[in-house]
């Protein structure tokens, strides 16, 4: 059974940082691209960032590049999202999602339950 368990969310002040983690199990983690998707209160889903199976290729939605860094540790079956210079508009539930293939942008098939990030003073 595929399981994706996010952690690391919480309340942070504007300009602060958080690192999200996603512990993966039930599949060969190193064989698949992974991504982070978020949903802000009252809004739709937004893809944030993705990483290919070996971490050699990453991709970001335009507004996130430079503030967010996606990474993975295949030895630990863990995906990360380092978020810096956080803004109130980054407030959302952040979901870890598994890709269908080794490359990014070829679809997703499993989702975690999400972790809430709240950026507020």
JSON list of C-alpha atoms in Angstrom, two decimals:
[
{"chain": "A", "resi": 1, "resn": "UNK", "atom": "CA", "xyz": [0.00, 0.00, 0.00]},
{"chain": "A", "resi": 2, "resn": "UNK", "atom": "CA", "xyz": [1.37, 3.38, -1.03]},
{"chain": "A", "resi": 3, "resn": "UNK", "atom": "CA", "xyz": [1.61, 5.81, 1.86]},
{"chain": "A", "resi": 4, "resn": "UNK", "atom": "CA", "xyz": [2.74, 9.42, 1.80]},
{"chain": "A", "resi": 5, "resn": "UNK", "atom": "CA", "xyz": [2.91, 11.15, 5.17]},
{"chain": "A", "resi": 6, "resn": "UNK", "atom": "CA", "xyz": [3.68, 14.86, 5.30]},
{"chain": "A", "resi": 7, "resn": "UNK", "atom": "CA", "xyz": [5.06, 16.71, 8.29]},
{"chain": "A", "resi": 8, "resn": "UNK", "atom": "CA", "xyz": [6.65, 20.02, 9.14]},
{"chain": "A", "resi": 9, "resn": "UNK", "atom": "CA", "xyz": [3.74, 22.38, 8.67]},
{"chain": "A", "resi": 10, "resn": "UNK", "atom": "CA", "xyz": [2.71, 24.98, 11.22]},
{"chain": "A", "resi": 11, "resn": "UNK", "atom": "CA", "xyz": [2.38, 28.64, 11.96]},
{"chain": "A", "resi": 12, "resn": "UNK", "atom": "CA", "xyz": [5.20, 30.91, 10.83]},
{"chain": "A", "resi": 13, "resn": "UNK", "atom": "CA", "xyz": [5.59, 34.67, 10.60]},
{"chain": "A", "resi": 14, "resn": "UNK", "atom": "CA", "xyz": [5.95, 36.41, 7.25]},
{"chain": "A", "resi": 15, "resn": "UNK", "atom": "CA", "xyz": [9.56, 36.20, 6.12]},
{"chain": "A", "resi": 16, "resn": "UNK", "atom": "CA", "xyz": [10.11, 32.99, 8.04]},
{"chain": "A", "resi": 17, "resn": "UNK", "atom": "CA", "xyz": [11.07, 29.52, 6.87]},
{"chain": "A", "resi": 18, "resn": "UNK", "atom": "CA", "xyz": [9.72, 26.00, 7.11]},
{"chain": "A", "resi": 19, "resn": "UNK", "atom": "CA", "xyz": [10.89, 22.65, 5.82]},
{"chain": "A", "resi": 20, "resn": "UNK", "atom": "CA", "xyz": [8.22, 20.16, 4.87]},
{"chain": "A", "resi": 21, "resn": "UNK", "atom": "CA", "xyz": [8.97, 16.45, 4.78]},
{"chain": "A", "resi": 22, "resn": "UNK", "atom": "CA", "xyz": [7.14, 13.55, 3.18]},
{"chain": "A", "resi": 23, "resn": "UNK", "atom": "CA", "xyz": [7.86, 10.00, 4.28]},
{"chain": "A", "resi": 24, "resn": "UNK", "atom": "CA", "xyz": [7.04, 7.55, 1.51]},
{"chain": "A", "resi": 25, "resn": "UNK", "atom": "CA", "xyz": [6.42, 3.82, 1.71]},
{"chain": "A", "resi": 26, "resn": "UNK", "atom": "CA", "xyz": [4.79, 1.01, -0.21]},
{"chain": "A", "resi": 27, "resn": "UNK", "atom": "CA", "xyz": [6.58, 1.60, -3.51]},
{"chain": "A", "resi": 28, "resn": "UNK", "atom": "CA", "xyz": [10.10, 1.97, -4.90]},
{"chain": "A", "resi": 29, "resn": "UNK", "atom": "CA", "xyz": [10.57, 5.63, -4.02]},
{"chain": "A", "resi": 30, "resn": "UNK", "atom": "CA", "xyz": [13.72, 6.07, -6.10]},
{"chain": "A", "resi": 31, "resn": "UNK", "atom": "CA", "xyz": [11.89, 5.07, -9.29]},
{"chain": "A", "resi": 32, "resn": "UNK", "atom": "CA", "xyz": [9.36, 7.87, -9.38]},
{"chain": "A", "resi": 33, "resn": "UNK", "atom": "CA", "xyz": [9.16, 11.62, -9.69]},
{"chain": "A", "resi": 34, "resn": "UNK", "atom": "CA", "xyz": [7.58, 13.39, -6.73]},
{"chain": "A", "resi": 35, "resn": "UNK", "atom": "CA", "xyz": [5.87, 16.73, -6.38]},
{"chain": "A", "resi": 36, "resn": "UNK", "atom": "CA", "xyz": [4.32, 19.14, -3.93]},
{"chain": "A", "resi": 37, "resn": "UNK", "atom": "CA", "xyz": [0.84, 20.49, -4.59]},
{"chain": "A", "resi": 38, "resn": "UNK", "atom": "CA", "xyz": [-0.94, 23.03, -2.43]},
{"chain": "A", "resi": 39, "resn": "UNK", "atom": "CA", "xyz": [-4.45, 24.26, -1.81]},
{"chain": "A", "resi": 40, "resn": "UNK", "atom": "CA", "xyz": [-5.00, 27.68, -0.29]},
{"chain": "A", "resi": 41, "resn": "UNK", "atom": "CA", "xyz": [-8.18, 28.31, 1.72]},
{"chain": "A", "resi": 42, "resn": "UNK", "atom": "CA", "xyz": [-11.14, 28.61, -0.63]},
{"chain": "A", "resi": 43, "resn": "UNK", "atom": "CA", "xyz": [-9.01, 28.07, -3.73]},
{"chain": "A", "resi": 44, "resn": "UNK", "atom": "CA", "xyz": [-8.17, 25.28, -6.11]},
{"chain": "A", "resi": 45, "resn": "UNK", "atom": "CA", "xyz": [-5.19, 22.97, -6.25]},
{"chain": "A", "resi": 46, "resn": "UNK", "atom": "CA", "xyz": [-1.88, 24.43, -7.37]},
{"chain": "A", "resi": 47, "resn": "UNK", "atom": "CA", "xyz": [1.18, 22.45, -8.34]},
{"chain": "A", "resi": 48, "resn": "UNK", "atom": "CA", "xyz": [4.19, 23.95, -6.55]},
{"chain": "A", "resi": 49, "resn": "UNK", "atom": "CA", "xyz": [7.29, 21.97, -7.43]},
{"chain": "A", "resi": 50, "resn": "UNK", "atom": "CA", "xyz": [8.49, 18.61, -8.73]},
{"chain": "A", "resi": 51, "resn": "UNK", "atom": "CA", "xyz": [11.64, 16.52, -8.77]},
{"chain": "A", "resi": 52, "resn": "UNK", "atom": "CA", "xyz": [12.61, 13.60, -10.96]},
{"chain": "A", "resi": 53, "resn": "UNK", "atom": "CA", "xyz": [13.46, 10.21, -9.59]},
{"chain": "A", "resi": 54, "resn": "UNK", "atom": "CA", "xyz": [17.13, 10.80, -8.88]},
{"chain": "A", "resi": 55, "resn": "UNK", "atom": "CA", "xyz": [16.92, 14.48, -7.95]},
{"chain": "A", "resi": 56, "resn": "UNK", "atom": "CA", "xyz": [18.83, 15.58, -11.01]},
{"chain": "A", "resi": 57, "resn": "UNK", "atom": "CA", "xyz": [15.96, 17.64, -12.38]},
{"chain": "A", "resi": 58, "resn": "UNK", "atom": "CA", "xyz": [13.65, 19.98, -10.53]},
{"chain": "A", "resi": 59, "resn": "UNK", "atom": "CA", "xyz": [10.84, 22.26, -11.59]},
{"chain": "A", "resi": 60, "resn": "UNK", "atom": "CA", "xyz": [8.90, 25.04, -9.92]},
{"chain": "A", "resi": 61, "resn": "UNK", "atom": "CA", "xyz": [5.85, 27.14, -10.58]},
{"chain": "A", "resi": 62, "resn": "UNK", "atom": "CA", "xyz": [7.31, 30.52, -11.53]},
{"chain": "A", "resi": 63, "resn": "UNK", "atom": "CA", "xyz": [6.50, 32.40, -8.37]},
{"chain": "A", "resi": 64, "resn": "UNK", "atom": "CA", "xyz": [8.11, 29.80, -6.14]},
{"chain": "A", "resi": 65, "resn": "UNK", "atom": "CA", "xyz": [11.50, 29.43, -7.76]},
{"chain": "A", "resi": 66, "resn": "UNK", "atom": "CA", "xyz": [14.10, 31.13, -5.61]},
{"chain": "A", "resi": 67, "resn": "UNK", "atom": "CA", "xyz": [12.09, 30.92, -2.39]},
{"chain": "A", "resi": 68, "resn": "UNK", "atom": "CA", "xyz": [11.30, 27.21, -2.42]},
{"chain": "A", "resi": 69, "resn": "UNK", "atom": "CA", "xyz": [13.71, 24.30, -2.87]},
{"chain": "A", "resi": 70, "resn": "UNK", "atom": "CA", "xyz": [12.57, 20.75, -3.47]},
{"chain": "A", "resi": 71, "resn": "UNK", "atom": "CA", "xyz": [14.88, 17.84, -2.70]},
{"chain": "A", "resi": 72, "resn": "UNK", "atom": "CA", "xyz": [14.78, 14.14, -1.95]},
{"chain": "A", "resi": 73, "resn": "UNK", "atom": "CA", "xyz": [16.77, 11.53, -0.08]},
{"chain": "A", "resi": 74, "resn": "UNK", "atom": "CA", "xyz": [16.21, 8.22, -1.81]},
{"chain": "A", "resi": 75, "resn": "UNK", "atom": "CA", "xyz": [18.08, 6.34, 0.91]},
{"chain": "A", "resi": 76, "resn": "UNK", "atom": "CA", "xyz": [15.52, 7.60, 3.42]},
{"chain": "A", "resi": 77, "resn": "UNK", "atom": "CA", "xyz": [12.49, 7.47, 1.09]},
{"chain": "A", "resi": 78, "resn": "UNK", "atom": "CA", "xyz": [11.82, 11.09, 1.95]},
{"chain": "A", "resi": 79, "resn": "UNK", "atom": "CA", "xyz": [10.83, 14.16, -0.04]},
{"chain": "A", "resi": 80, "resn": "UNK", "atom": "CA", "xyz": [11.46, 17.69, 1.22]},
{"chain": "A", "resi": 81, "resn": "UNK", "atom": "CA", "xyz": [10.33, 21.22, 0.48]},
{"chain": "A", "resi": 82, "resn": "UNK", "atom": "CA", "xyz": [12.40, 24.03, 1.97]},
{"chain": "A", "resi": 83, "resn": "UNK", "atom": "CA", "xyz": [10.35, 27.22, 2.02]},
{"chain": "A", "resi": 84, "resn": "UNK", "atom": "CA", "xyz": [12.03, 30.56, 2.72]},
{"chain": "A", "resi": 85, "resn": "UNK", "atom": "CA", "xyz": [10.80, 34.16, 2.78]},
{"chain": "A", "resi": 86, "resn": "UNK", "atom": "CA", "xyz": [7.28, 32.94, 3.35]},
{"chain": "A", "resi": 87, "resn": "UNK", "atom": "CA", "xyz": [4.37, 35.22, 2.53]},
{"chain": "A", "resi": 88, "resn": "UNK", "atom": "CA", "xyz": [0.78, 35.20, 3.79]},
{"chain": "A", "resi": 89, "resn": "UNK", "atom": "CA", "xyz": [-0.31, 34.03, 0.34]},
{"chain": "A", "resi": 90, "resn": "UNK", "atom": "CA", "xyz": [1.72, 30.85, 0.87]},
{"chain": "A", "resi": 91, "resn": "UNK", "atom": "CA", "xyz": [-0.83, 29.80, 3.48]},
{"chain": "A", "resi": 92, "resn": "UNK", "atom": "CA", "xyz": [-2.23, 26.47, 2.30]},
{"chain": "A", "resi": 93, "resn": "UNK", "atom": "CA", "xyz": [-2.43, 22.76, 2.83]},
{"chain": "A", "resi": 94, "resn": "UNK", "atom": "CA", "xyz": [0.63, 21.25, 1.17]},
{"chain": "A", "resi": 95, "resn": "UNK", "atom": "CA", "xyz": [0.31, 17.78, -0.33]},
{"chain": "A", "resi": 96, "resn": "UNK", "atom": "CA", "xyz": [3.05, 15.34, -1.24]},
{"chain": "A", "resi": 97, "resn": "UNK", "atom": "CA", "xyz": [2.19, 13.52, -4.46]},
{"chain": "A", "resi": 98, "resn": "UNK", "atom": "CA", "xyz": [3.73, 10.59, -6.32]},
{"chain": "A", "resi": 99, "resn": "UNK", "atom": "CA", "xyz": [4.39, 10.78, -10.01]},
{"chain": "A", "resi": 100, "resn": "UNK", "atom": "CA", "xyz": [3.37, 8.15, -12.52]},
{"chain": "A", "resi": 101, "resn": "UNK", "atom": "CA", "xyz": [6.85, 7.91, -14.00]},
{"chain": "A", "resi": 102, "resn": "UNK", "atom": "CA", "xyz": [10.45, 8.82, -13.32]},
{"chain": "A", "resi": 103, "resn": "UNK", "atom": "CA", "xyz": [10.13, 12.22, -14.98]},
{"chain": "A", "resi": 104, "resn": "UNK", "atom": "CA", "xyz": [8.23, 15.24, -13.70]},
{"chain": "A", "resi": 105, "resn": "UNK", "atom": "CA", "xyz": [5.03, 16.46, -15.40]},
{"chain": "A", "resi": 106, "resn": "UNK", "atom": "CA", "xyz": [3.74, 13.08, -16.53]},
{"chain": "A", "resi": 107, "resn": "UNK", "atom": "CA", "xyz": [0.86, 12.78, -14.10]},
{"chain": "A", "resi": 108, "resn": "UNK", "atom": "CA", "xyz": [0.38, 11.80, -10.49]},
{"chain": "A", "resi": 109, "resn": "UNK", "atom": "CA", "xyz": [-1.41, 8.91, -8.86]},
{"chain": "A", "resi": 110, "resn": "UNK", "atom": "CA", "xyz": [-1.13, 9.06, -5.07]},
{"chain": "A", "resi": 111, "resn": "UNK", "atom": "CA", "xyz": [-1.58, 11.87, -2.58]},
{"chain": "A", "resi": 112, "resn": "UNK", "atom": "CA", "xyz": [-0.73, 12.32, 1.06]},
{"chain": "A", "resi": 113, "resn": "UNK", "atom": "CA", "xyz": [-3.23, 13.80, 3.50]},
{"chain": "A", "resi": 114, "resn": "UNK", "atom": "CA", "xyz": [-1.46, 17.13, 3.59]},
{"chain": "A", "resi": 115, "resn": "UNK", "atom": "CA", "xyz": [0.15, 19.42, 6.12]},
{"chain": "A", "resi": 116, "resn": "UNK", "atom": "CA", "xyz": [-1.13, 22.91, 6.89]},
{"chain": "A", "resi": 117, "resn": "UNK", "atom": "CA", "xyz": [1.18, 25.89, 6.55]},
{"chain": "A", "resi": 118, "resn": "UNK", "atom": "CA", "xyz": [-0.09, 29.16, 7.98]},
{"chain": "A", "resi": 119, "resn": "UNK", "atom": "CA", "xyz": [1.89, 32.35, 7.38]},
{"chain": "A", "resi": 120, "resn": "UNK", "atom": "CA", "xyz": [0.66, 35.08, 9.68]},
{"chain": "A", "resi": 121, "resn": "UNK", "atom": "CA", "xyz": [1.88, 37.64, 12.15]}
]
